[in-house]
mmCIF file of C-alpha atoms in Angstrom:
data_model
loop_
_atom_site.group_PDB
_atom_site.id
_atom_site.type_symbol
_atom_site.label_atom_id
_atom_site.label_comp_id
_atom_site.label_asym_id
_atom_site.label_seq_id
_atom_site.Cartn_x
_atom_site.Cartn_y
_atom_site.Cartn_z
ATOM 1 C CA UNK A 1388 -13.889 -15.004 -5.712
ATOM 2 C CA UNK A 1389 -10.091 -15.966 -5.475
ATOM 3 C CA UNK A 1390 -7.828 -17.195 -7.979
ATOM 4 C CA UNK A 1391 -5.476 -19.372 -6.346
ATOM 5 C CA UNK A 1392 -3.782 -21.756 -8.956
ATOM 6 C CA UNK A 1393 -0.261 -22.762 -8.899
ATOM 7 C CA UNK A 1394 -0.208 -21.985 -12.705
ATOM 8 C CA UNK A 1395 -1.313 -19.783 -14.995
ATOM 9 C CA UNK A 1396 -4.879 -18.649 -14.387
ATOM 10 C CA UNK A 1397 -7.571 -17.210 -17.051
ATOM 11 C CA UNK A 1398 -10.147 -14.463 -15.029
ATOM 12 C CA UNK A 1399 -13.404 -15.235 -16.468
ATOM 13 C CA UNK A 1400 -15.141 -11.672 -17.516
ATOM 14 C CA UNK A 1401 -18.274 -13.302 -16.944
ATOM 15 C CA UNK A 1402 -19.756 -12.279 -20.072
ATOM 16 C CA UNK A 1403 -23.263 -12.756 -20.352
ATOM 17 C CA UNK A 1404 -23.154 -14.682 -16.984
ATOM 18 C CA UNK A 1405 -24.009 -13.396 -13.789
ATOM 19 C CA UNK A 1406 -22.217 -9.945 -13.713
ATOM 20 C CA UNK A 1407 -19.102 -8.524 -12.683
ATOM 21 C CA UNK A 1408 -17.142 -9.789 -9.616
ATOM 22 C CA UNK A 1409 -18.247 -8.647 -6.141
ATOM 23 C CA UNK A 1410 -14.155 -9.308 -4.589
ATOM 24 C CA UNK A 1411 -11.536 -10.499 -6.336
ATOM 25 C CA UNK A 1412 -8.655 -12.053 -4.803
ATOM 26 C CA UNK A 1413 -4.985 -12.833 -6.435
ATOM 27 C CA UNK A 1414 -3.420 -16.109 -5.087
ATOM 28 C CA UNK A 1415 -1.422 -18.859 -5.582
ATOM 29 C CA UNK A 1416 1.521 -19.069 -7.724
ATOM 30 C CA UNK A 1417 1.253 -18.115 -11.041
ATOM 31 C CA UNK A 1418 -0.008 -14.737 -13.622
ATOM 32 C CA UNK A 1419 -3.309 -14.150 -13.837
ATOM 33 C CA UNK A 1420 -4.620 -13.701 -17.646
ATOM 34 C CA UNK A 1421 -7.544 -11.205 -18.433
ATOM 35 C CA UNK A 1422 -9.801 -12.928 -21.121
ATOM 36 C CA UNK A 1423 -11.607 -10.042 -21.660
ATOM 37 C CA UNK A 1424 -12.990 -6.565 -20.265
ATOM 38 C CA UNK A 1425 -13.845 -7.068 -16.644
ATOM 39 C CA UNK A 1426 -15.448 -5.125 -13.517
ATOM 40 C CA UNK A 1427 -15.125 -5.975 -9.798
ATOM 41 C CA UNK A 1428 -16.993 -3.699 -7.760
ATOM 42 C CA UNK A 1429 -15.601 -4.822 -4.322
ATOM 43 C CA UNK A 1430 -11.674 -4.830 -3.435
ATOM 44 C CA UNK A 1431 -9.691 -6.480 -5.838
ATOM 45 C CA UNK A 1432 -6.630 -8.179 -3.437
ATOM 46 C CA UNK A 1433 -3.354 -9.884 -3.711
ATOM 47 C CA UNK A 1434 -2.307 -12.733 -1.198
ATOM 48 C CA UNK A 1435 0.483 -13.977 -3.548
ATOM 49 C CA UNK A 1436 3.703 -12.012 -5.480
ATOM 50 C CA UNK A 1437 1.521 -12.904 -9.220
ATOM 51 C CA UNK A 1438 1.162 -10.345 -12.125
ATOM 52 C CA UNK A 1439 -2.463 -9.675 -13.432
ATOM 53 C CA UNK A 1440 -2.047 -9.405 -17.359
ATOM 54 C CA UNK A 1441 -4.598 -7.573 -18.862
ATOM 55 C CA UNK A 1442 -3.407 -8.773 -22.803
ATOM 56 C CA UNK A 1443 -5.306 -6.132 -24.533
ATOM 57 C CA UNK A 1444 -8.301 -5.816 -22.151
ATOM 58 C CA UNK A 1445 -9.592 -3.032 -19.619
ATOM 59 C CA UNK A 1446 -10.158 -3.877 -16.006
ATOM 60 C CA UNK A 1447 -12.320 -1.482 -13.745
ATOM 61 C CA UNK A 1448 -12.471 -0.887 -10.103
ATOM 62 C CA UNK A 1449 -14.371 1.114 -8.229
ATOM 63 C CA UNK A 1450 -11.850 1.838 -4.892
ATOM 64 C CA UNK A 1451 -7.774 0.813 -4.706
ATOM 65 C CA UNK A 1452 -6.823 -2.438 -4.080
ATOM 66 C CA UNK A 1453 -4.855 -3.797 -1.236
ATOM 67 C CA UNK A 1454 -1.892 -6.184 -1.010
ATOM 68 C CA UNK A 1455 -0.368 -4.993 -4.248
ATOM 69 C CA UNK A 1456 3.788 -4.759 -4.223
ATOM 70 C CA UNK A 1457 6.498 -4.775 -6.878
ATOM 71 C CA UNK A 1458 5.459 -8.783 -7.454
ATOM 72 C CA UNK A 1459 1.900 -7.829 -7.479
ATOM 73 C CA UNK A 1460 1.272 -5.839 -10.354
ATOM 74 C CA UNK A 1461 -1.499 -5.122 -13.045
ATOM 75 C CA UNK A 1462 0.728 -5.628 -16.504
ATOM 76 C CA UNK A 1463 0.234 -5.641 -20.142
ATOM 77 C CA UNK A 1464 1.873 -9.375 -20.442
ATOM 78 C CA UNK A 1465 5.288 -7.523 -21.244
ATOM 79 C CA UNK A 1466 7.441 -4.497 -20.418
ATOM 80 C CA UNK A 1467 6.460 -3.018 -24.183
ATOM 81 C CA UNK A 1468 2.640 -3.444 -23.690
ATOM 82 C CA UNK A 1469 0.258 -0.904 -22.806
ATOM 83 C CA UNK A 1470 -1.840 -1.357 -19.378
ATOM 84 C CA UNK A 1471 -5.325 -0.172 -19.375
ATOM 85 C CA UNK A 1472 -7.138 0.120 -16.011
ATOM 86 C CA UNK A 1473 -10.288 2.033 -15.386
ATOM 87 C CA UNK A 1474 -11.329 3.884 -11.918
ATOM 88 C CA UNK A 1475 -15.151 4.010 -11.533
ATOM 89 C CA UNK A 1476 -15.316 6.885 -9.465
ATOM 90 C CA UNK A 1477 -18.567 7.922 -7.185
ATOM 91 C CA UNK A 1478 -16.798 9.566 -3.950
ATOM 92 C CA UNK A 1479 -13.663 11.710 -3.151
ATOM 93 C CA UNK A 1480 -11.579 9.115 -1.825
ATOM 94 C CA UNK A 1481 -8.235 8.385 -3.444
ATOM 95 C CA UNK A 1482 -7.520 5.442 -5.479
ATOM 96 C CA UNK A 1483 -4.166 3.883 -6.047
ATOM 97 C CA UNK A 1484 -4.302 2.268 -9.961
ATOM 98 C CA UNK A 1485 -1.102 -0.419 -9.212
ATOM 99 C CA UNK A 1486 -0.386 -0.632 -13.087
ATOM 100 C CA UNK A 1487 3.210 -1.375 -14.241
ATOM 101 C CA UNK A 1488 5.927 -3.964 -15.462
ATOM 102 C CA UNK A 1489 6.972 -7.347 -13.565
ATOM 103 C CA UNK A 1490 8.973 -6.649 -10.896
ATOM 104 C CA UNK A 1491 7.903 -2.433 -10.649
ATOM 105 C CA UNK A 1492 4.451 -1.380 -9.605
ATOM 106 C CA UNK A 1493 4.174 2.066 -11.002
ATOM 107 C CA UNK A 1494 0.998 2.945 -9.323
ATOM 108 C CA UNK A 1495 -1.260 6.037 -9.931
ATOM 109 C CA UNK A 1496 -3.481 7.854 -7.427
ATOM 110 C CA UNK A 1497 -6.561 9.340 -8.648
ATOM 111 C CA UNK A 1498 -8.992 11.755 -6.496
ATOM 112 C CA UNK A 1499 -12.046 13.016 -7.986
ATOM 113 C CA UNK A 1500 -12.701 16.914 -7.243
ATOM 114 C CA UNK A 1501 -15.994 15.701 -6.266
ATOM 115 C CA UNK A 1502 -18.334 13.036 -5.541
ATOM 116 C CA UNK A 1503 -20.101 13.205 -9.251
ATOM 117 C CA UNK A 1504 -20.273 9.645 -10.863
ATOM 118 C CA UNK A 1505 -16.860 10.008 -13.447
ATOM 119 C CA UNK A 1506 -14.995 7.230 -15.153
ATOM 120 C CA UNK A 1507 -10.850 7.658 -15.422
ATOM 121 C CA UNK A 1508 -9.548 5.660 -17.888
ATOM 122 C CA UNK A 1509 -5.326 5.039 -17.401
ATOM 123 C CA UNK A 1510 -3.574 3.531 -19.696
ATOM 124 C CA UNK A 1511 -0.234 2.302 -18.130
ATOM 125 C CA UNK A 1512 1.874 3.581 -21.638
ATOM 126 C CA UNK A 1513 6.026 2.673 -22.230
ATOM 127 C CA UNK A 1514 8.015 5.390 -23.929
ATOM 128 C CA UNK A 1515 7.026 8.827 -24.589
ATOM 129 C CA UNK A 1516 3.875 10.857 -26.752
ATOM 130 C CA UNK A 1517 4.282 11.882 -29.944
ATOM 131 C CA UNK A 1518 6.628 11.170 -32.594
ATOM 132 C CA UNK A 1519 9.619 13.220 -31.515
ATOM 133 C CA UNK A 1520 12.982 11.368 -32.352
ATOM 134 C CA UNK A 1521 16.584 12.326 -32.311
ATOM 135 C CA UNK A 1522 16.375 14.336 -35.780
ATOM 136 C CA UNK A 1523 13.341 16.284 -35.254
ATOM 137 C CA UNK A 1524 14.605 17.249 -31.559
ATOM 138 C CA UNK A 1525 17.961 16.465 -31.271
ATOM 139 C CA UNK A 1526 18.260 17.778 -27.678
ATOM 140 C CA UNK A 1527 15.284 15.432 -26.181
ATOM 141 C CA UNK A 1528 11.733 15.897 -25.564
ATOM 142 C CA UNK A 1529 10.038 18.954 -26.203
ATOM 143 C CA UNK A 1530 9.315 21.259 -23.189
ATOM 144 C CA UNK A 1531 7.234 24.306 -22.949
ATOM 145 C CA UNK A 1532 10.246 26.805 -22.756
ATOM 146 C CA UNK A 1533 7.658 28.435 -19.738
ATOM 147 C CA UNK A 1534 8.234 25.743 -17.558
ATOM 148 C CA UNK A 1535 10.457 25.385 -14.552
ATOM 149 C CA UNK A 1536 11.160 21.753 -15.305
ATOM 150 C CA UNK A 1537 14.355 20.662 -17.417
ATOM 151 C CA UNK A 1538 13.695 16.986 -17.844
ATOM 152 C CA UNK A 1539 10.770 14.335 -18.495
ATOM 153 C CA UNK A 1540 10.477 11.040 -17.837
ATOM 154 C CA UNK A 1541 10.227 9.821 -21.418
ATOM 155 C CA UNK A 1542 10.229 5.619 -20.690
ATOM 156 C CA UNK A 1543 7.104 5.735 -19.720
ATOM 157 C CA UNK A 1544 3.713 7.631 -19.027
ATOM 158 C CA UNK A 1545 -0.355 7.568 -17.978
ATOM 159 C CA UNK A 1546 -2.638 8.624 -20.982
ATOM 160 C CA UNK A 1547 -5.533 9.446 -18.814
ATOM 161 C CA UNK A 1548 -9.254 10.352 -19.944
ATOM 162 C CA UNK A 1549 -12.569 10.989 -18.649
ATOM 163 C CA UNK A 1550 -16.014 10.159 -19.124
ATOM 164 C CA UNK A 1551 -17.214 13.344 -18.241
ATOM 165 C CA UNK A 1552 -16.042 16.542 -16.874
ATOM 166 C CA UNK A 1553 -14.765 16.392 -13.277
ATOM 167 C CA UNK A 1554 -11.427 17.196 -12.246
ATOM 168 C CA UNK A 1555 -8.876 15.264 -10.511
ATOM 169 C CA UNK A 1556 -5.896 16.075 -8.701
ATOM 170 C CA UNK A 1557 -3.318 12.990 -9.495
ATOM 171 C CA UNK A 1558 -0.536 11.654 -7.718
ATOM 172 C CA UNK A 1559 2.651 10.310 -9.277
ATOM 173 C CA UNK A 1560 5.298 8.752 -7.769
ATOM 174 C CA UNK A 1561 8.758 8.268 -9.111
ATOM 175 C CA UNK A 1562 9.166 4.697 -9.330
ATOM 176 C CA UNK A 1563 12.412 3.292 -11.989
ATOM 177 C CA UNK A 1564 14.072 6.692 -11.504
ATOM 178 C CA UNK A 1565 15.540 8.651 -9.182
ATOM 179 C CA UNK A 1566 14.353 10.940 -7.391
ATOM 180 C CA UNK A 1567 14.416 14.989 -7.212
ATOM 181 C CA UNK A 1568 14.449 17.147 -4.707
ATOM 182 C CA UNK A 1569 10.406 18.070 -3.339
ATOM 183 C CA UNK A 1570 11.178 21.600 -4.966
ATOM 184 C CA UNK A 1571 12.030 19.956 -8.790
ATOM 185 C CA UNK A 1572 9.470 17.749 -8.723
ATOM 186 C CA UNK A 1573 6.397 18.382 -11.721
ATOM 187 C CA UNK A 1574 3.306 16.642 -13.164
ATOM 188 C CA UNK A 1575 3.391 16.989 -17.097
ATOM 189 C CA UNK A 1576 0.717 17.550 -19.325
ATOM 190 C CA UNK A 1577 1.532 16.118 -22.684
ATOM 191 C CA UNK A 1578 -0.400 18.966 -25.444
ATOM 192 C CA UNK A 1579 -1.180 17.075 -28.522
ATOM 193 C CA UNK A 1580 -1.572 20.416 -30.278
ATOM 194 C CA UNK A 1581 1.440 21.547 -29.728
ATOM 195 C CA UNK A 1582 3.750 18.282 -29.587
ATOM 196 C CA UNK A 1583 5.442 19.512 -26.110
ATOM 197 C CA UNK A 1584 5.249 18.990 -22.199
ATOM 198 C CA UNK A 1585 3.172 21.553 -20.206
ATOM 199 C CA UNK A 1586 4.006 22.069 -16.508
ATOM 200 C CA UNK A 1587 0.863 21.818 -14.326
ATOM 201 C CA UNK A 1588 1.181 23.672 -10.540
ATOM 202 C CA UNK A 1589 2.851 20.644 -8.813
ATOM 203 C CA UNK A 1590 3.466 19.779 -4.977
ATOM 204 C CA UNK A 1591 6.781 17.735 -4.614
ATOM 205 C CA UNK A 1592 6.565 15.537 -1.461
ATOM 206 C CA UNK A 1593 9.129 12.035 -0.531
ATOM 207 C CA UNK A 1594 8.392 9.828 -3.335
ATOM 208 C CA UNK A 1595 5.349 11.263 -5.516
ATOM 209 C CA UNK A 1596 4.207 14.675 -7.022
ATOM 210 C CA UNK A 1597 0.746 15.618 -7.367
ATOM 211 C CA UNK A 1598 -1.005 18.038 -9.465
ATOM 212 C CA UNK A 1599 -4.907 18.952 -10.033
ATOM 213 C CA UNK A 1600 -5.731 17.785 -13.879
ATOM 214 C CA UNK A 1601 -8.472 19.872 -15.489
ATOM 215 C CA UNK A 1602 -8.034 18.121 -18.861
ATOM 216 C CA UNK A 1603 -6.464 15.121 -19.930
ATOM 217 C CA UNK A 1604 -4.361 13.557 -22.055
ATOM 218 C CA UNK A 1605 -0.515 11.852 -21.396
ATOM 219 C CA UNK A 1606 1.117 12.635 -18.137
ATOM 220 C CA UNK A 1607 4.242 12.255 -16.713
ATOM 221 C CA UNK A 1608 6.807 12.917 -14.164
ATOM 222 C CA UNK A 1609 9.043 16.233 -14.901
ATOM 223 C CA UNK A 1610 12.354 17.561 -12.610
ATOM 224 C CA UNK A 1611 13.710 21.290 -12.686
ATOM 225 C CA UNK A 1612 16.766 20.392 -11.383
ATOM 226 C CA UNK A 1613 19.296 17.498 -12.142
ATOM 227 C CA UNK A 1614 18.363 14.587 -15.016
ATOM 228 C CA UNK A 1615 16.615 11.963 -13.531
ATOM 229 C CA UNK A 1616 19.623 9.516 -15.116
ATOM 230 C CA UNK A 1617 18.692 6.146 -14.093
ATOM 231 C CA UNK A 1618 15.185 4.372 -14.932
ATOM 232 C CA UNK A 1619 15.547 1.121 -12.805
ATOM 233 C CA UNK A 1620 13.183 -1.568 -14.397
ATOM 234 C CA UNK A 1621 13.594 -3.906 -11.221
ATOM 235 C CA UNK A 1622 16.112 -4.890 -8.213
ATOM 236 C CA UNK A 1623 15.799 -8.722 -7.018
ATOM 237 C CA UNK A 1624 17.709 -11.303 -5.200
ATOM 238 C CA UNK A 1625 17.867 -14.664 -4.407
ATOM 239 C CA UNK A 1626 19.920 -17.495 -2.009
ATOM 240 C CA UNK A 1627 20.804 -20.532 -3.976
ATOM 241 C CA UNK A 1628 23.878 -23.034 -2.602
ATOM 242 C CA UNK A 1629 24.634 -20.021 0.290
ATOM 243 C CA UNK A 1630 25.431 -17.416 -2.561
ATOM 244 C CA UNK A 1631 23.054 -14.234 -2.846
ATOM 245 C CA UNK A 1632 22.656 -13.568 -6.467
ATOM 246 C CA UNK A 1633 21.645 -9.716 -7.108
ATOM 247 C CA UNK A 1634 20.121 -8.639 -10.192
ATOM 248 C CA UNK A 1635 19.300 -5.299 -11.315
ATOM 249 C CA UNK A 1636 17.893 -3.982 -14.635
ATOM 250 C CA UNK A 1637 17.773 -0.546 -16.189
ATOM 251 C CA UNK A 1638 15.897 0.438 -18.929
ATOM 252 C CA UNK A 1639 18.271 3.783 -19.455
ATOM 253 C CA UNK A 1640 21.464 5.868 -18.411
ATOM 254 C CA UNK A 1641 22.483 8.988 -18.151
ATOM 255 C CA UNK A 1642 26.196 9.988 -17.052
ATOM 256 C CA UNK A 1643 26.365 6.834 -14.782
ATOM 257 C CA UNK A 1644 29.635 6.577 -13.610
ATOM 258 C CA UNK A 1645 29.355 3.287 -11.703
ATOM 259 C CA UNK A 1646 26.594 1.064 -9.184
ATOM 260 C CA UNK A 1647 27.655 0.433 -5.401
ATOM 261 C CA UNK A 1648 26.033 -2.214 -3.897
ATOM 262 C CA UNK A 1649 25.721 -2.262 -0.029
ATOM 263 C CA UNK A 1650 24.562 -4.567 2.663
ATOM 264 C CA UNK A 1651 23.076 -4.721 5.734
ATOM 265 C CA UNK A 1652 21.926 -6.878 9.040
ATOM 266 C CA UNK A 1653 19.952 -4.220 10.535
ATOM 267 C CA UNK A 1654 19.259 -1.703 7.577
ATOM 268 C CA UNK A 1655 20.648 1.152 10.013
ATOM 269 C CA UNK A 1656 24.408 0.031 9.262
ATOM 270 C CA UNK A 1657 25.646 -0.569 5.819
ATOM 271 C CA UNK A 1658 29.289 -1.180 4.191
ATOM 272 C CA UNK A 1659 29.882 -1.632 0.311
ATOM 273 C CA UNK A 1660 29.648 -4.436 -0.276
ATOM 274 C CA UNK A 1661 30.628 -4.441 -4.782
ATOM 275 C CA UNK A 1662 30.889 -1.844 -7.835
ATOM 276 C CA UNK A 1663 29.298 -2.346 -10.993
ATOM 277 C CA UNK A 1664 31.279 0.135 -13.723
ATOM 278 C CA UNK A 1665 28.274 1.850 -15.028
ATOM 279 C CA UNK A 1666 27.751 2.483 -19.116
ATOM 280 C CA UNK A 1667 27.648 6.048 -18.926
ATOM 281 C CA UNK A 1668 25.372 7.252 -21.299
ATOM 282 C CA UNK A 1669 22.677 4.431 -23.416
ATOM 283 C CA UNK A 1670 18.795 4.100 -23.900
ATOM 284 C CA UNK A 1671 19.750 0.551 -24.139
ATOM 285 C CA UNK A 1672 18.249 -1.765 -21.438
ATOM 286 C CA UNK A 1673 20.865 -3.833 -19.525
ATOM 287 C CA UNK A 1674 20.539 -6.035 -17.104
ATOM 288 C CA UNK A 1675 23.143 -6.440 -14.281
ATOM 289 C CA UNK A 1676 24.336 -9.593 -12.126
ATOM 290 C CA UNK A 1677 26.091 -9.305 -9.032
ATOM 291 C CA UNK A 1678 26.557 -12.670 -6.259
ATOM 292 C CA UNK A 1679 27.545 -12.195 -2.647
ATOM 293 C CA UNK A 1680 30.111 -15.258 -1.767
ATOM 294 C CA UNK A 1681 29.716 -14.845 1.587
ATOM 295 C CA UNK A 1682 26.201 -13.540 3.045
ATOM 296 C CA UNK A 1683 25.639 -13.349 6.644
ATOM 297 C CA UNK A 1684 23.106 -15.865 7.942
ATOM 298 C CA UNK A 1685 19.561 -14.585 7.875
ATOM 299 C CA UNK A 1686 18.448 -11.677 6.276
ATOM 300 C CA UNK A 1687 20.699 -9.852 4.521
ATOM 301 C CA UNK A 1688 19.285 -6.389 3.213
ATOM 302 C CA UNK A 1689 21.123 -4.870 -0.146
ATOM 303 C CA UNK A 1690 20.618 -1.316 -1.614
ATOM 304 C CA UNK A 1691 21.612 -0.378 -4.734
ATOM 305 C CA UNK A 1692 23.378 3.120 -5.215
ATOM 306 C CA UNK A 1693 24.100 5.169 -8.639
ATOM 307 C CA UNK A 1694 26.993 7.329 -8.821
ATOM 308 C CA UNK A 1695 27.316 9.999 -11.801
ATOM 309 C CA UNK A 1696 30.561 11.084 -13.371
ATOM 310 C CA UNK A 1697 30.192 14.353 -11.092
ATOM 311 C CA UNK A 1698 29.749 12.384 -8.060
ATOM 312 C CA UNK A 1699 26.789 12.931 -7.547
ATOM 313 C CA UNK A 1700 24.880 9.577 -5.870
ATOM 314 C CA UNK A 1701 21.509 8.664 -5.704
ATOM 315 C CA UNK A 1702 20.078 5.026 -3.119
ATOM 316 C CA UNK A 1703 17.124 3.175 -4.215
ATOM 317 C CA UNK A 1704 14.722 1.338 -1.868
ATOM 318 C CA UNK A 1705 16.509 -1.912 -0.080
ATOM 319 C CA UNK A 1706 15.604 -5.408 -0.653
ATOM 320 C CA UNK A 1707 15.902 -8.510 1.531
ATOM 321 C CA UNK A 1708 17.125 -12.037 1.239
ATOM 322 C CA UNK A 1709 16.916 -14.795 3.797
ATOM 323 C CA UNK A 1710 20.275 -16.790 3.395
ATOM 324 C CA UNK A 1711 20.764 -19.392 6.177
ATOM 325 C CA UNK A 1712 24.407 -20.594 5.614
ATOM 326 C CA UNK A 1713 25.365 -24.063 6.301
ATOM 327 C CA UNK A 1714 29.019 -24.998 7.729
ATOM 328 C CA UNK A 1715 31.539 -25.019 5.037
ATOM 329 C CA UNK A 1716 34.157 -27.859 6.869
ATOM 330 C CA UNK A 1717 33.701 -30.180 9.775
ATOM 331 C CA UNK A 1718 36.204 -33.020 10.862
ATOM 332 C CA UNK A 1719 35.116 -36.073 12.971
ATOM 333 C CA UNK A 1720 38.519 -38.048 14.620
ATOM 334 C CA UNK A 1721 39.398 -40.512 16.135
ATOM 335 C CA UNK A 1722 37.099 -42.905 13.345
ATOM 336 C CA UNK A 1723 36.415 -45.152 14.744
ATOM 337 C CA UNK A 1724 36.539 -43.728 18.435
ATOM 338 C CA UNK A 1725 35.675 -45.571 21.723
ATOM 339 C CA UNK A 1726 34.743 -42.580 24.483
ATOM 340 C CA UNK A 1727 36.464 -39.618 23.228
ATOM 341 C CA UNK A 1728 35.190 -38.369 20.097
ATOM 342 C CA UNK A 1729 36.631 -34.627 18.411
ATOM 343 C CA UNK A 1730 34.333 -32.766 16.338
ATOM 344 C CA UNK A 1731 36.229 -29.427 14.412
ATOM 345 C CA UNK A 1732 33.831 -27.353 12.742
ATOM 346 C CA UNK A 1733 35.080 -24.697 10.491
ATOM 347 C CA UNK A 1734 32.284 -21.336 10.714
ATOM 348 C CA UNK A 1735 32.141 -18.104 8.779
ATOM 349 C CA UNK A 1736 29.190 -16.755 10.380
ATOM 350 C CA UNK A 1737 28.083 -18.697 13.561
ATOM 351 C CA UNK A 1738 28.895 -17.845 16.815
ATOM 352 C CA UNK A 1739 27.348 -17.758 20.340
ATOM 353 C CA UNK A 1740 26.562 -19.799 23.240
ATOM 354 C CA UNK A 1741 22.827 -21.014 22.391
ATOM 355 C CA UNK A 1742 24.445 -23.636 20.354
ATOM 356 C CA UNK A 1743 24.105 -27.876 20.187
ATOM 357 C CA UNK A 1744 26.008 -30.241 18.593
ATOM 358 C CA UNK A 1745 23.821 -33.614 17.951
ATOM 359 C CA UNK A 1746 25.506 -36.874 16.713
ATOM 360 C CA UNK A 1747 23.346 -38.852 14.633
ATOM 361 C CA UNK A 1748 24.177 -42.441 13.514
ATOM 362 C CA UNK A 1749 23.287 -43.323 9.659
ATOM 363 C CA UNK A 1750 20.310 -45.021 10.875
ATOM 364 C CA UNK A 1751 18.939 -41.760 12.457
ATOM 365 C CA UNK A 1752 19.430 -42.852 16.204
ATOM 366 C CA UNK A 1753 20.514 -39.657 18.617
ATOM 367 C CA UNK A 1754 24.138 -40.859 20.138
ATOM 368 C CA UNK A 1755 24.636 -37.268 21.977
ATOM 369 C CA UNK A 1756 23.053 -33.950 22.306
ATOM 370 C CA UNK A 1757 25.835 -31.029 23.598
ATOM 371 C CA UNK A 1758 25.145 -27.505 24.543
ATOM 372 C CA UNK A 1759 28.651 -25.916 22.975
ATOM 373 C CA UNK A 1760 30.036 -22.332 22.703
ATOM 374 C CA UNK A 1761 31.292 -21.480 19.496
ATOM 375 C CA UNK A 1762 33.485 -18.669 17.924
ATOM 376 C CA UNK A 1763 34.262 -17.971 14.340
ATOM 377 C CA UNK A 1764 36.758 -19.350 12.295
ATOM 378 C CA UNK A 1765 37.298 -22.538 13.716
ATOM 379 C CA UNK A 1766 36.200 -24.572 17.134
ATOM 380 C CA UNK A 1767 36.814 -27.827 18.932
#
C-alpha cells in the first residue's frame, strides 16, 4: 500500500476491515496522519522527505524501515508531543525505531537477547523524567553519584517497556547534541524509585552508545566528560533568487560562545564562510538565519560549527544545496547592429571553455550559436 498524495494524507488503521498492512510506503508530498493504532507487518518505506504523525496513536512494526532521513520521520504532530512506536519482535535482528521531531530523526535500535516473541514499546518523550526543577535540584538532573557520567541529555528521552521479559541491548545515537568522546559516552536508566539517572555498562562508538537493558523504564544519552552544550533541533537550507538561506534551530545552550558556518564544493575543502554570536547560556529555543550572497554554482555543502567560551569547537553533519546562479549583468551593443554584434557578460562564478553563447530573437528564432571561452569577472 503507498500513500502518495500531494497533501495531507489520513493512514486508515483498517479497523474492523481486512487487517493490518502487509507494506507500507510514504510518498508524495505531504504528512501522513495516523487515525488510529495501526500494524504493518512488512517494511514500512519512505520514497518522499514527509513526516508520519502518529497524533496520539501507536504504530507497530515488526523489522526497521528503510528510506527514513531527517525529512522522513515518525512524529507526534509537534516538537512537544510524545511519539509512540512499537517493535514486534520474533528474531535477533536489530531494528532501527526512526521516531523524532520534523527536520531530526532521532532513531532507536532495538535487539532482542533472543528470538522469544517480545513487544518493545518506545515512546519518543521531549524533556526529562520526573519532576526535578531548578529549586528541588538547583545544579541539574539528578545522577547516581556512582556513575562515571557528569551530564544527561535532559530535552529529550525513550520510555521503553516490555511485554514480557527478554532483554535488549539498545542503541542510541546522539542526534541534536554534540557529541563525546567513545570513552564518555553512557546509556541512562531513569529509576523511578529513586528520582535519579543510573549508568548502565555502555560501549561508546562514532555516533551512538549502546547498552544491554534488563529492565525498563526512561533512557537517555549520558557523557563523563564535557557538557553536551548544544541540542540542535534541525539545520536546513534553501536557494531562492541565487541566495542560500541557512537556518538552524537549537532547542538549548550551554557556554556557546559563537556558530561558524563553513562551505564547501567538494566537502574535503572548507573556508568560513559567517559567525553567528552565540547566547551563551539559555534553555530557550532559538532559531537562527544566516543567507549566503554569493554561492558557488551547484552544490554548495555548509557545516555548522559551535564554539564554547573555552574554545572548545564541536562540527555537525553537512548539508547540501543546489544553487545554479544566473549572470548578474550582460550588455548587447551596437543596437541595432548590422554584422558585428558585442555581447559583455559580467560572471561571478562561470568560467571555462565548454561554453555557448546563443542569440535568440523575441520570437524564439536561433540567430547564432558560439562556442566561447570565458573567465571571471567580466568577458567580451
Amino acid at each position: 500500500m503507498s500513500y502518495d498524495g500531494s497533501s495531507a494524507q489520513d493512514i486508515d488503521d483498517f479497523g474492523s476491515k481486512s487487517g493490518p498492512y502487509n507494506n507500507l510506503d510514504l510518498d508524495g508530498g505531504a504528512e501522513k496522519d495516523l487515525t488510529g493504532n495501526t500494524t504493518v507487518n512488512g517494511v514500512l518505506s519512505w520514497s518522499a522527505d514527509v513526516d508520519m504523525e502518529t497524533n496520539g496513536h501507536t504504530l507497530t512494526i515488526k523489522q526497521s524501515p528503510t528510506g527514513y532521513d531527517n525529512n522522513r520521520v515518525i512524529t507526534g504532530g509537534s516538537s512537544s508531543s510524545t511519539v509512540s512506536v512499537a517493535y514486534s519482535s520474533s528474531s535477533t535482528n536489530e531494528c532501527f525505531v526512526p521516531v523524532g521531531i520534523d527536520g531530526s530523526v532521532r532513531d532507536i535500535s532495538i535487539t532482542a537477547a533472543s528470538g522469544t516473541a517480545e513487544t518493545y514499546t518506545v515512546v519518543y518523550t521531549p524533556g526529562s523524567p520526573g519532576t526535578i526543577n531548578w529549586n528541588t535540584t538547583p545544579t541539574g538532573v539528578a545522577i547516581n553519584p556512582s556513575a562515571d557520567a557528569a551530564h544527561v541529555n535532559n530535552h529529550y528521552y525513550y520510555d521503553i517497556s516490555r511485554s514480557g521479559s527478554v532483554n535488549a541491548t539498545l542503541k542510541l545515537k546522539f542526534a541534536g547534541l554534540t557529541e563525546p568522546g567513545n570513552s564518555d559516552k553512557y546509556v541512562m536508566h531513569w529509576n523511578s524509585g529513586t528520582s535519579r539517572w543510573d549508568q548502565l555498562t555502555s560501549t561508546g562508538a562514532s555516533g551512538y552508545v549502546t547498552a544491554l537493558a534488563t529492565s525498563f523504564s526512561p533512557f537517555g544519552q549520558g557523557s563523563g566528560g564535557g557538557a553536551l552544550p548544544i541540542d540542535l533541533v534541525s539545520f536546513n537550507g534553501g536557494c531562492e533568487d541565487n541566495k542560500v538561506n541557512i537556518e538552524f534551530t537549537v532547542a538549548s545552550q550551554q557556554n556557546n560562545d559563537y556558530f561558524s558556518i563553513y562551505r564547501s564544493q567538494n566537502t574535503t575543502e572548507w573556508s568560513i564562510v559567517g559567525e553567528i554570536e552565540g547566547a551563551g547560556n539559555t534553555s530557550t529555543q532559538m532559531t537562527y538565519n544566516w543567507v549566503d550572497e554569493n554561492p558557488m554554482s551547484g552544490y554548495n555543502y555548509y557545516r555548522l560549527v559551535q564554539t564554547d567560551y573555552d574554545g572548545t569547537s564541536e562540527g555537525f553533519e553537512p548539508i547540501a544545496v543546489r544553487c545554479e546562479s544566473s549572470n548578474r549583468w550582460y550588455s548587447v551593443y551596437p543596437n541595432p547592429a548590422d554584422g558585428l554584434l558585442n555581447i559583455d557578460i559580467e560572471l561571478e562564478n562561470y568560467q571555462g571553455d565548454d561554453v555557448s553563447i546563443e542569440v535568440i530573437d523575441i520570437n524564439g528564432k536561433i540567430y547564432s550559436c558560439n562556442k566561447s571561452s570565458l573567465q571571471e569577472d567580466t568577458t567580451t
